[in-house]
Short mmCIF file of C-alpha atoms in Angstrom, two decimals:
data_model
loop_
_atom_site.label_atom_id
_atom_site.label_comp_id
_atom_site.label_asym_id
_atom_site.label_seq_id
_atom_site.Cartn_x
_atom_site.Cartn_y
_atom_site.Cartn_z
CA MET W 1 -14.27 -36.91 -103.26
CA PRO W 2 -14.94 -38.61 -106.62
CA LEU W 3 -16.53 -36.26 -109.11
CA ILE W 4 -18.16 -39.08 -111.05
CA LYS W 5 -20.38 -41.40 -109.11
CA LYS W 6 -21.44 -43.51 -112.10
CA SER W 7 -19.97 -44.30 -115.52
CA PRO W 8 -20.27 -41.37 -117.90
CA GLU W 9 -23.10 -41.99 -120.33
CA GLY W 10 -21.25 -40.41 -123.22
CA THR W 11 -22.26 -37.27 -124.97
CA SER W 12 -25.56 -36.83 -126.62
CA MET W 13 -25.60 -35.19 -130.03
CA PRO W 14 -28.75 -33.31 -131.04
CA PRO W 15 -30.66 -34.32 -134.16
CA VAL W 16 -28.90 -33.45 -137.40
CA SER W 17 -30.49 -30.55 -139.29
CA ALA W 18 -29.94 -29.58 -142.90
CA ALA W 19 -27.58 -26.81 -141.79
CA ASP W 20 -25.69 -29.30 -139.59
CA GLU W 21 -25.13 -31.40 -142.70
CA ARG W 22 -23.88 -28.39 -144.64
CA TRP W 23 -21.57 -27.45 -141.76
CA GLU W 24 -20.25 -31.01 -141.77
CA ALA W 25 -19.65 -30.87 -145.54
CA ALA W 26 -17.82 -27.53 -145.21
CA ARG W 27 -15.52 -28.94 -142.56
CA SER W 28 -14.76 -32.12 -144.46
CA ASP W 29 -11.21 -32.53 -145.70
CA LYS W 30 -12.66 -33.79 -148.98
CA ALA W 31 -14.26 -30.49 -150.02
CA ASP W 32 -12.52 -28.87 -153.00
CA VAL W 33 -12.50 -25.21 -154.04
CA SER W 34 -15.27 -25.46 -156.61
CA ALA W 35 -17.59 -27.29 -154.20
CA LEU W 36 -16.84 -24.79 -151.42
CA ALA W 37 -17.38 -21.82 -153.73
CA ALA W 38 -20.66 -23.22 -155.02
CA ALA W 39 -21.85 -23.87 -151.47
CA LEU W 40 -20.87 -20.37 -150.41
CA ALA W 41 -22.93 -18.81 -153.20
CA ASP W 42 -26.12 -20.41 -151.83
CA GLU W 43 -25.39 -20.43 -148.11
CA ARG W 44 -27.40 -18.13 -145.82
CA ASP W 45 -26.44 -19.53 -142.40
CA PRO W 46 -23.61 -17.34 -141.01
CA ARG W 47 -22.07 -20.27 -139.12
CA VAL W 48 -21.86 -22.40 -142.22
CA GLN W 49 -20.54 -19.43 -144.19
CA GLU W 50 -17.78 -19.09 -141.60
CA ALA W 51 -16.84 -22.76 -141.94
CA LEU W 52 -16.77 -22.44 -145.74
CA PHE W 53 -14.50 -19.40 -145.59
CA THR W 54 -12.19 -21.15 -143.14
CA ALA W 55 -12.02 -24.17 -145.44
CA LEU W 56 -11.01 -21.90 -148.33
CA SER W 57 -8.41 -20.17 -146.13
CA ARG W 58 -6.97 -23.51 -145.15
CA LEU W 59 -6.52 -24.49 -148.81
CA ALA W 60 -4.72 -21.15 -149.29
CA THR W 61 -4.35 -21.40 -153.04
CA GLN W 62 -4.83 -18.65 -155.61
CA GLU W 63 -7.93 -20.51 -156.72
CA SER W 64 -9.37 -20.52 -153.20
CA ALA W 65 -8.56 -16.82 -152.80
CA ARG W 66 -10.31 -16.06 -156.10
CA ALA W 67 -13.37 -17.96 -154.85
CA VAL W 68 -13.61 -15.54 -151.92
CA LEU W 69 -13.25 -12.31 -153.96
CA PRO W 70 -16.90 -11.92 -155.07
CA PHE W 71 -18.04 -11.79 -151.46
CA LEU W 72 -15.84 -8.82 -150.66
CA GLY W 73 -18.40 -6.67 -152.49
CA SER W 74 -21.44 -8.22 -150.82
CA ASP W 75 -24.21 -5.96 -149.52
CA ASP W 76 -24.30 -8.19 -146.44
CA SER W 77 -21.75 -6.64 -144.07
CA GLY W 78 -21.31 -9.91 -142.17
CA LEU W 79 -20.52 -11.79 -145.35
CA ARG W 80 -18.18 -9.01 -146.49
CA THR W 81 -16.32 -9.12 -143.18
CA ARG W 82 -16.00 -12.90 -143.28
CA ALA W 83 -14.63 -12.71 -146.82
CA PHE W 84 -12.12 -10.06 -145.74
CA ASP W 85 -10.97 -12.16 -142.78
CA ALA W 86 -10.63 -15.21 -145.02
CA LEU W 87 -8.40 -13.35 -147.48
CA ARG W 88 -6.38 -11.84 -144.64
CA ALA W 89 -5.75 -15.36 -143.35
CA MET W 90 -4.10 -16.38 -146.65
CA PRO W 91 -2.01 -13.34 -147.63
CA ASP W 92 0.35 -15.18 -149.98
CA ALA W 93 -2.53 -16.73 -151.92
CA ALA W 94 -4.50 -13.48 -151.99
CA LYS W 95 -1.64 -11.21 -153.02
CA PRO W 96 -1.92 -11.89 -156.79
CA CYS W 97 -5.56 -10.74 -156.55
CA LEU W 98 -4.66 -7.43 -154.96
CA PRO W 99 -4.24 -5.39 -158.20
CA GLN W 100 -7.69 -6.53 -159.31
CA LEU W 101 -9.22 -5.61 -155.96
CA LEU W 102 -7.53 -2.20 -155.86
CA ALA W 103 -9.04 -1.48 -159.31
CA ASP W 104 -12.54 -2.72 -158.45
CA PRO W 105 -15.37 -0.36 -159.48
CA ASP W 106 -16.77 -0.59 -155.93
CA ALA W 107 -14.98 1.88 -153.63
CA ASP W 108 -15.80 -0.29 -150.59
CA VAL W 109 -13.90 -3.19 -152.17
CA ARG W 110 -10.92 -0.94 -152.93
CA LEU W 111 -10.97 0.27 -149.34
CA LEU W 112 -10.93 -3.29 -147.97
CA ALA W 113 -8.18 -4.17 -150.43
CA CYS W 114 -6.00 -1.43 -148.94
CA ASP W 115 -6.39 -3.07 -145.55
CA LEU W 116 -5.48 -6.46 -147.00
CA ALA W 117 -2.22 -4.97 -148.29
CA ARG W 118 -1.13 -4.43 -144.70
CA ASP W 119 -0.23 -8.12 -144.34
CA MET W 120 1.28 -8.58 -147.79
CA ARG W 121 5.00 -8.17 -148.11
CA GLY W 122 5.93 -5.81 -150.94
CA ALA W 123 2.39 -4.53 -151.50
CA ASP W 124 3.34 -0.92 -150.76
CA GLY W 125 4.12 -0.34 -154.45
CA LEU W 126 0.52 -1.13 -155.37
CA LEU W 127 -0.69 1.38 -152.81
CA TYR W 128 1.64 4.04 -154.25
CA ALA W 129 0.04 3.49 -157.66
CA LEU W 130 -3.44 3.68 -156.17
CA LEU W 131 -2.69 6.96 -154.39
CA ASP W 132 -1.79 8.61 -157.70
CA THR W 133 -5.11 7.78 -159.35
CA GLU W 134 -7.77 7.09 -156.71
CA ARG W 135 -10.64 9.59 -156.67
CA GLU W 136 -12.28 8.57 -153.39
CA ALA W 137 -10.76 10.30 -150.38
CA ASN W 138 -11.85 7.47 -148.07
CA VAL W 139 -10.00 4.89 -150.14
CA CYS W 140 -6.89 7.09 -150.17
CA ALA W 141 -7.21 7.47 -146.41
CA ALA W 142 -7.27 3.68 -146.03
CA ALA W 143 -4.14 3.37 -148.16
CA VAL W 144 -2.41 6.17 -146.26
CA GLU W 145 -3.22 4.51 -142.95
CA VAL W 146 -1.62 1.26 -144.11
CA LEU W 147 1.40 3.06 -145.55
CA ALA W 148 1.91 4.78 -142.20
CA GLU W 149 2.53 1.31 -140.82
CA ILE W 150 4.51 -0.36 -143.60
CA ALA W 151 6.05 2.22 -145.92
CA ASP W 152 9.52 3.72 -145.87
CA ALA W 153 10.91 7.02 -147.14
CA ARG W 154 10.13 6.09 -150.76
CA ALA W 155 6.48 6.85 -149.99
CA LEU W 156 7.13 10.55 -149.36
CA PRO W 157 6.74 11.86 -152.96
CA VAL W 158 3.59 9.77 -153.45
CA LEU W 159 2.10 11.06 -150.23
CA ALA W 160 2.95 14.63 -151.22
CA ARG W 161 1.19 14.24 -154.60
CA CYS W 162 -1.86 12.76 -152.89
CA ALA W 163 -1.93 15.63 -150.38
CA ALA W 164 -1.85 18.10 -153.28
CA ARG W 165 -4.74 16.34 -155.08
CA PHE W 166 -6.88 16.38 -151.94
CA ALA W 167 -5.80 19.74 -150.52
CA ASP W 168 -9.42 20.54 -149.62
CA VAL W 169 -9.95 17.36 -147.54
CA PRO W 170 -8.62 18.23 -144.07
CA PHE W 171 -8.80 14.75 -142.52
CA LEU W 172 -6.77 13.29 -145.37
CA ALA W 173 -4.15 16.04 -145.13
CA PHE W 174 -3.76 15.23 -141.44
CA ALA W 175 -3.50 11.47 -142.10
CA ILE W 176 -0.89 12.07 -144.80
CA LYS W 177 1.14 14.29 -142.48
CA ILE W 178 1.27 11.53 -139.86
CA ALA W 179 2.06 8.84 -142.46
CA ALA W 180 4.85 10.96 -143.96
CA GLU W 181 6.43 11.45 -140.55
CA ARG W 182 6.41 7.72 -139.87
CA ALA W 183 7.46 6.59 -143.33
CA GLY W 184 10.17 9.23 -143.46
CA ALA W 185 11.63 7.92 -140.23
CA ARG W 186 12.16 4.47 -141.77
CA PRO W 187 15.20 3.92 -143.99
CA ALA W 188 14.34 2.91 -147.57
CA ARG W 189 14.53 -0.84 -148.15
CA GLU W 190 16.45 -2.28 -151.07
CA VAL K 1 28.75 -25.55 -135.52
CA SER K 2 28.75 -21.92 -134.41
CA GLU K 3 25.72 -20.30 -132.77
CA ALA K 4 25.35 -17.77 -135.57
CA ALA K 5 25.32 -20.31 -138.39
CA PHE K 6 23.38 -23.07 -136.68
CA LEU K 7 20.48 -23.08 -139.15
CA ALA K 8 20.72 -21.60 -142.63
CA PRO K 9 17.78 -19.32 -143.54
CA GLU K 10 16.24 -21.94 -145.83
CA GLU K 11 16.65 -24.63 -143.17
CA PHE K 12 14.97 -22.43 -140.59
CA GLN K 13 12.11 -21.76 -142.99
CA ARG K 14 11.73 -25.44 -143.89
CA LEU K 15 11.60 -26.37 -140.23
CA CYS K 16 9.05 -23.67 -139.38
CA ASP K 17 6.87 -24.74 -142.32
CA TYR K 18 7.02 -28.32 -141.09
CA LEU K 19 6.16 -27.30 -137.53
CA TYR K 20 3.24 -25.23 -138.78
CA ARG K 21 1.83 -28.07 -140.86
CA ARG K 22 2.05 -30.49 -137.95
CA THR K 23 0.86 -28.29 -135.09
CA GLY K 24 -0.56 -25.00 -136.39
CA MET K 25 2.04 -23.14 -134.33
CA VAL K 26 3.75 -20.24 -136.07
CA PHE K 27 7.39 -19.39 -135.46
CA THR K 28 9.11 -16.50 -137.21
CA GLN K 29 12.59 -14.99 -137.19
CA THR K 30 11.76 -13.20 -133.95
CA ARG K 31 11.73 -16.57 -132.19
CA ARG K 32 14.77 -17.97 -133.99
CA TYR K 33 16.70 -18.49 -130.77
CA PHE K 34 13.81 -20.47 -129.25
CA VAL K 35 13.57 -22.68 -132.36
CA GLU K 36 17.30 -23.26 -132.78
CA ARG K 37 17.78 -24.14 -129.14
CA ARG K 38 15.18 -26.90 -129.38
CA VAL K 39 16.51 -28.23 -132.68
CA ARG K 40 19.98 -28.32 -131.19
CA GLU K 41 18.67 -30.30 -128.20
CA ARG K 42 16.90 -32.81 -130.43
CA MET K 43 19.97 -33.17 -132.67
CA GLU K 44 22.12 -33.87 -129.62
CA ALA K 45 19.58 -36.34 -128.25
CA THR K 46 19.42 -38.24 -131.54
CA GLY K 47 23.11 -38.00 -132.40
CA ALA K 48 22.38 -36.22 -135.67
CA THR K 49 25.49 -34.56 -137.07
CA SER K 50 23.78 -32.16 -139.45
CA PHE K 51 20.42 -30.49 -139.81
CA ALA K 52 19.83 -32.41 -143.04
CA SER K 53 20.25 -35.77 -141.34
CA TYR K 54 18.10 -34.67 -138.40
CA PHE K 55 15.35 -33.38 -140.69
CA ALA K 56 15.37 -36.67 -142.61
CA ARG K 57 14.98 -38.52 -139.29
CA LEU K 58 12.14 -36.21 -138.35
CA ARG K 59 10.28 -36.60 -141.63
CA SER K 60 10.55 -40.37 -141.50
CA ASP K 61 9.47 -40.32 -137.82
CA LEU K 62 12.39 -42.57 -136.90
CA ASP K 63 11.97 -43.80 -133.30
CA GLY K 64 8.92 -41.56 -132.84
CA GLU K 65 10.93 -38.39 -133.47
CA VAL K 66 7.90 -36.36 -134.59
CA GLU K 67 6.29 -36.65 -131.17
CA LYS K 68 9.54 -35.84 -129.37
CA PHE K 69 10.14 -32.87 -131.66
CA ILE K 70 6.65 -31.44 -131.08
CA ASN K 71 6.99 -32.02 -127.35
CA ALA K 72 10.14 -29.91 -127.36
CA PHE K 73 8.26 -26.96 -128.86
CA THR K 74 5.29 -26.78 -126.55
CA VAL K 75 5.35 -24.32 -123.68
CA ASN K 76 4.33 -25.97 -120.43
CA GLU K 77 5.00 -23.43 -117.73
CA THR K 78 1.92 -23.13 -115.54
CA TYR K 79 0.71 -23.37 -111.94
CA PHE K 80 -2.33 -24.19 -109.81
CA TYR K 81 -5.19 -21.68 -109.62
CA ARG K 82 -3.81 -19.64 -112.52
CA GLU K 83 -6.30 -16.94 -113.56
CA GLU K 84 -8.34 -17.85 -110.53
CA HIS K 85 -11.15 -15.46 -111.41
CA GLN K 86 -12.21 -17.88 -114.15
CA LEU K 87 -12.46 -20.68 -111.62
CA ASP K 88 -14.63 -18.38 -109.51
CA CYS K 89 -16.78 -17.75 -112.57
CA LEU K 90 -17.02 -21.50 -113.23
CA THR K 91 -18.45 -22.33 -109.82
CA SER K 92 -20.51 -19.20 -109.28
CA ASP K 93 -22.08 -18.83 -112.74
CA LEU K 94 -21.12 -21.16 -115.60
CA LEU K 95 -22.01 -24.53 -114.10
CA ASP K 96 -25.29 -23.32 -112.61
CA SER K 97 -26.21 -21.85 -115.98
CA ARG K 98 -25.44 -25.16 -117.67
CA LEU K 99 -27.50 -27.09 -115.12
CA THR K 100 -30.61 -25.29 -116.32
CA GLN K 101 -29.97 -26.67 -119.82
CA LYS K 102 -29.31 -30.27 -118.89
CA ARG K 103 -31.52 -33.28 -118.35
CA ALA K 104 -31.78 -34.69 -114.84
CA GLY K 105 -28.85 -36.98 -114.16
CA GLU K 106 -26.89 -35.88 -117.23
CA THR K 107 -23.13 -35.64 -116.61
CA MET K 108 -21.54 -32.18 -116.55
CA ARG K 109 -18.51 -32.28 -118.86
CA ILE K 110 -15.48 -29.96 -118.63
CA TRP K 111 -12.52 -29.97 -121.02
CA SER K 112 -9.08 -28.56 -120.31
CA ILE K 113 -7.14 -28.19 -123.57
CA PRO K 114 -4.20 -27.83 -123.61
CA CYS K 115 -3.78 -29.18 -120.09
CA SER K 116 0.03 -29.17 -119.97
CA THR K 117 1.26 -30.98 -116.84
CA GLY K 118 -2.20 -31.08 -115.26
CA GLU K 119 -2.28 -28.02 -113.03
CA GLU K 120 -5.38 -26.64 -114.75
CA PRO K 121 -7.64 -29.73 -114.72
CA TYR K 122 -6.67 -30.56 -111.14
CA SER K 123 -7.32 -26.93 -110.19
CA ILE K 124 -10.78 -27.26 -111.72
CA ALA K 125 -11.43 -30.47 -109.79
CA MET K 126 -10.25 -28.94 -106.51
CA ARG K 127 -12.28 -25.79 -107.05
CA LEU K 128 -15.43 -27.82 -107.77
CA LEU K 129 -14.96 -29.82 -104.59
CA GLU K 130 -14.28 -26.71 -102.57
CA SER K 131 -16.77 -24.22 -103.96
CA TRP K 132 -19.54 -25.69 -106.11
CA PRO K 133 -22.50 -26.39 -103.86
CA HIS K 134 -24.00 -28.95 -106.26
CA VAL K 135 -20.91 -31.09 -106.64
CA ASP K 136 -22.36 -33.99 -104.67
CA ALA K 137 -25.62 -33.98 -106.59
CA HIS K 138 -24.20 -34.16 -110.11
CA ASP K 139 -21.63 -36.22 -111.94
CA VAL K 140 -18.80 -34.13 -113.39
CA GLU K 141 -16.42 -35.52 -115.99
CA ILE K 142 -13.16 -33.61 -116.44
CA VAL K 143 -11.22 -34.43 -119.60
CA ALA K 144 -7.73 -32.98 -120.04
CA SER K 145 -5.91 -33.05 -123.37
CA ASP K 146 -2.59 -31.94 -124.79
CA ILE K 147 -0.60 -32.47 -127.97
CA ASP K 148 2.52 -33.15 -125.86
CA THR K 149 2.53 -36.75 -124.67
CA THR K 150 5.42 -36.19 -122.26
CA VAL K 151 3.47 -33.63 -120.25
CA LEU K 152 0.41 -35.89 -120.31
CA GLU K 153 2.39 -38.59 -118.57
CA ALA K 154 3.62 -36.05 -116.01
CA ALA K 155 0.03 -34.89 -115.56
CA ARG K 156 -1.12 -38.44 -114.86
CA GLN K 157 1.61 -38.78 -112.24
CA GLY K 158 0.51 -35.50 -110.66
CA VAL K 159 3.77 -34.66 -108.90
CA TYR K 160 4.56 -30.96 -108.49
CA GLY K 161 7.24 -28.69 -107.11
CA ARG K 162 6.84 -25.66 -104.90
CA ARG K 163 6.62 -23.24 -107.84
CA ALA K 164 3.49 -24.92 -109.27
CA LEU K 165 1.82 -24.78 -105.86
CA MET K 166 2.71 -21.17 -105.07
CA ARG K 167 -0.89 -19.88 -105.35
CA LEU K 168 -2.47 -22.61 -103.25
CA PRO K 169 -3.29 -21.99 -99.57
CA PRO K 170 -1.44 -24.44 -97.28
CA ALA K 171 -4.75 -25.94 -96.20
CA LEU K 172 -5.52 -27.02 -99.78
CA ILE K 173 -2.07 -28.52 -100.22
CA GLU K 174 -2.60 -30.41 -97.00
CA LYS K 175 -6.00 -31.61 -98.16
CA TYR K 176 -5.32 -32.66 -101.76
CA PHE K 177 -1.59 -33.53 -101.89
CA ILE K 178 0.77 -35.91 -100.17
CA PRO K 179 4.50 -35.16 -99.85
CA SER K 180 6.48 -37.22 -102.36
CA GLY K 181 9.97 -35.86 -101.76
CA ALA K 182 11.87 -33.02 -100.17
CA GLU K 183 10.36 -30.39 -102.46
CA SER K 184 7.58 -32.22 -104.26
CA TRP K 185 3.98 -33.13 -103.63
CA GLN K 186 1.66 -35.59 -105.38
CA ILE K 187 -2.05 -35.14 -105.98
CA LEU K 188 -4.15 -37.64 -104.04
CA ASP K 189 -5.03 -40.76 -106.03
CA GLU K 190 -8.73 -40.07 -105.73
CA LEU K 191 -8.35 -36.66 -107.32
CA ARG K 192 -6.04 -37.98 -110.02
CA GLN K 193 -8.71 -40.47 -110.96
CA SER K 194 -11.21 -37.66 -111.37
CA VAL K 195 -9.42 -36.41 -114.48
CA ARG K 196 -9.17 -38.34 -117.75
CA PHE K 197 -6.11 -37.45 -119.82
CA THR K 198 -6.01 -37.81 -123.62
CA ALA K 199 -3.68 -36.78 -126.43
CA ALA K 200 -5.20 -34.26 -128.85
CA ASN K 201 -4.05 -31.58 -131.26
CA ILE K 202 -6.54 -28.75 -131.14
CA VAL K 203 -6.24 -27.99 -134.87
CA GLU K 204 -6.83 -31.63 -135.89
CA ARG K 205 -10.55 -32.16 -136.10
CA ALA K 206 -10.13 -35.93 -136.29
CA GLN K 207 -8.58 -35.73 -132.81
CA THR K 208 -10.95 -33.22 -131.20
CA LEU K 209 -14.32 -34.43 -132.52
CA PRO K 210 -14.28 -37.86 -130.80
CA HIS K 211 -14.06 -36.12 -127.43
CA GLY K 212 -17.75 -35.21 -127.75
CA ARG K 213 -19.53 -32.17 -126.45
CA PHE K 214 -18.67 -30.30 -123.30
CA ASP K 215 -20.45 -27.83 -121.07
CA VAL K 216 -17.35 -25.76 -120.38
CA ILE K 217 -14.00 -25.69 -122.18
CA PHE K 218 -10.86 -24.12 -120.79
CA CYS K 219 -8.58 -23.26 -123.69
CA ARG K 220 -6.11 -20.77 -122.29
CA ASN K 221 -2.95 -19.30 -123.74
CA VAL K 222 -2.60 -21.55 -126.78
CA LEU K 223 -4.36 -19.70 -129.61
CA ILE K 224 -1.73 -16.95 -129.34
CA TYR K 225 0.78 -19.36 -130.90
CA PHE K 226 -1.30 -19.89 -134.06
CA ASP K 227 -1.71 -17.93 -137.26
CA ASP K 228 -5.13 -16.67 -138.39
CA THR K 229 -6.09 -19.82 -140.29
CA SER K 230 -5.11 -22.20 -137.50
CA ARG K 231 -6.95 -20.04 -134.99
CA ARG K 232 -10.09 -20.21 -137.10
CA ILE K 233 -9.81 -23.98 -137.46
CA ALA K 234 -9.24 -24.35 -133.70
CA ALA K 235 -12.23 -22.09 -132.99
CA GLU K 236 -14.47 -24.21 -135.24
CA ASN K 237 -13.21 -27.39 -133.61
CA LEU K 238 -13.97 -25.96 -130.16
CA TYR K 239 -17.39 -24.85 -131.37
CA GLU K 240 -18.16 -28.42 -132.40
CA ASN K 241 -17.00 -29.68 -129.01
CA LEU K 242 -19.28 -27.33 -127.09
CA ALA K 243 -22.87 -28.14 -126.29
CA PRO K 244 -25.22 -25.37 -127.48
CA GLY K 245 -25.13 -22.82 -124.68
CA GLY K 246 -21.76 -24.17 -123.48
CA TYR K 247 -18.96 -21.83 -122.42
CA ILE K 248 -15.33 -21.41 -123.37
CA CYS K 249 -12.72 -19.66 -121.23
CA LEU K 250 -9.65 -18.21 -122.97
CA GLY K 251 -6.49 -16.68 -121.53
CA HIS K 252 -6.76 -13.08 -120.37
CA THR K 253 -4.85 -11.75 -123.40
CA GLU K 254 -6.97 -13.65 -125.90
CA SER K 255 -10.24 -12.65 -127.53
CA MET K 256 -12.49 -15.02 -129.44
CA SER K 257 -14.23 -12.02 -130.99
CA ARG K 258 -11.06 -11.34 -132.97
CA ILE K 259 -10.84 -14.95 -134.14
CA SER K 260 -14.32 -16.11 -135.02
CA PRO K 261 -17.91 -14.80 -135.06
CA LEU K 262 -19.27 -18.20 -134.02
CA PHE K 263 -19.38 -17.36 -130.32
CA GLU K 264 -21.11 -14.70 -128.26
CA VAL K 265 -19.48 -12.75 -125.45
CA CYS K 266 -20.82 -13.32 -121.94
CA ARG K 267 -19.89 -10.96 -119.13
CA PHE K 268 -20.10 -12.41 -115.65
CA LYS K 269 -19.13 -10.89 -112.31
CA ASP K 270 -15.74 -12.61 -112.23
CA ALA K 271 -14.81 -13.07 -115.90
CA ILE K 272 -15.60 -12.50 -119.53
CA VAL K 273 -16.13 -15.80 -121.33
CA TYR K 274 -17.54 -16.92 -124.69
CA ARG K 275 -20.55 -19.06 -125.43
CA ARG K 276 -21.83 -21.18 -128.26
CA PRO K 277 -25.29 -19.69 -128.91
CA PRO K 278 -27.91 -21.81 -127.17
CA GLU K 279 -30.18 -22.20 -130.18
CA ALA K 280 -27.46 -23.48 -132.44
CA SER K 281 -27.87 -26.49 -133.77
CA HIS K 282 -27.80 -24.87 -137.18
CA GLY K 283 -30.70 -23.88 -139.26
#
């Protein structure tokens, strides 16, 4: 019956590569925000990037959140997604950055910022402001989708103004109708 | 102290923050009853007359209170042959796949974390003996770890009631257990010695890394208790503890794809599992 017939020989570890060393550095408790941010700027290995983002999420300071922000606008979709997930994992630390992200010149960044607001208590006010000025229908749609989940009846006038501005965009009109129904069904919070 | 006023909001928050920092587990207002009930039990057990005095005892780890406190918060309800399709997958696909990657004579290593009171690692051992044709030709090391030291001791003892054995055919109970009381059965010594039990917190790299690399990890129904950051840390720890090409089995409601991009999805006949990419060592 015994499953081991001899003493286990221990576990062999493969030779250490340069990327292994960078992974190890990223996972070290000693790494600070500036070192992690600098490493992230040069890193091309997705696995090491992931470890660096996790390390920044674990620190969960405003400084570590700010270190992630530049990657939200990356042309590399993998890097952009990892940056988004890292910020989503530290909502309290990332929340002060939200106004800056919602005003970013890059519409893709503004769109991701709307999604980040979903997990940030009290961020609905920022989305109301965005809906009054945002020119990209896709960004408004992202904000409307989040508001459908988190907003209360105070969102109704904002949603109505947005619907009027984008009267010729059918998918947005439909999304706003759904969001208004859901937000209107929730009593306004103090 | 009345039920309604047992913990003030700031006390509840302080306690949940502490629990998160120590274990990675997240408790919110929705689980207030669960939290308060356990705090009340620990206060009664220690004779603390107020939350403040209990929390001071906890923070100073008086008489090992931290360990007892964490033990009270872990969920240990499980049974033999739970999610049996993954055990089928282990013996019909995962181990054979790993054999092709291993040197002749190299030990096959399997990790059960968290192992709770031992039902999972003993189920793995039994299933290997029953269903893996190569079990006599290869050494298999089963390591079982949990943050809760009380359940580890129970796991080492290997004594179970009828409820834990409900999924086992009578023939297997007859073969691998001996009666140890009116309604309890103990795992045979030989099988107990096939599993090595260790204490480990899955979000503490200093505790996971020394366990070395495994061919298959069972990590079921624990990541659901963590927040995003703790899940990511746990995923990276598990990644480090997997041999390249090694597999990880999660609970049926869990998805590694939603936690970390480090792993690839593998669909087998009996189960969907995750794998550390074979080529990775990095770079």
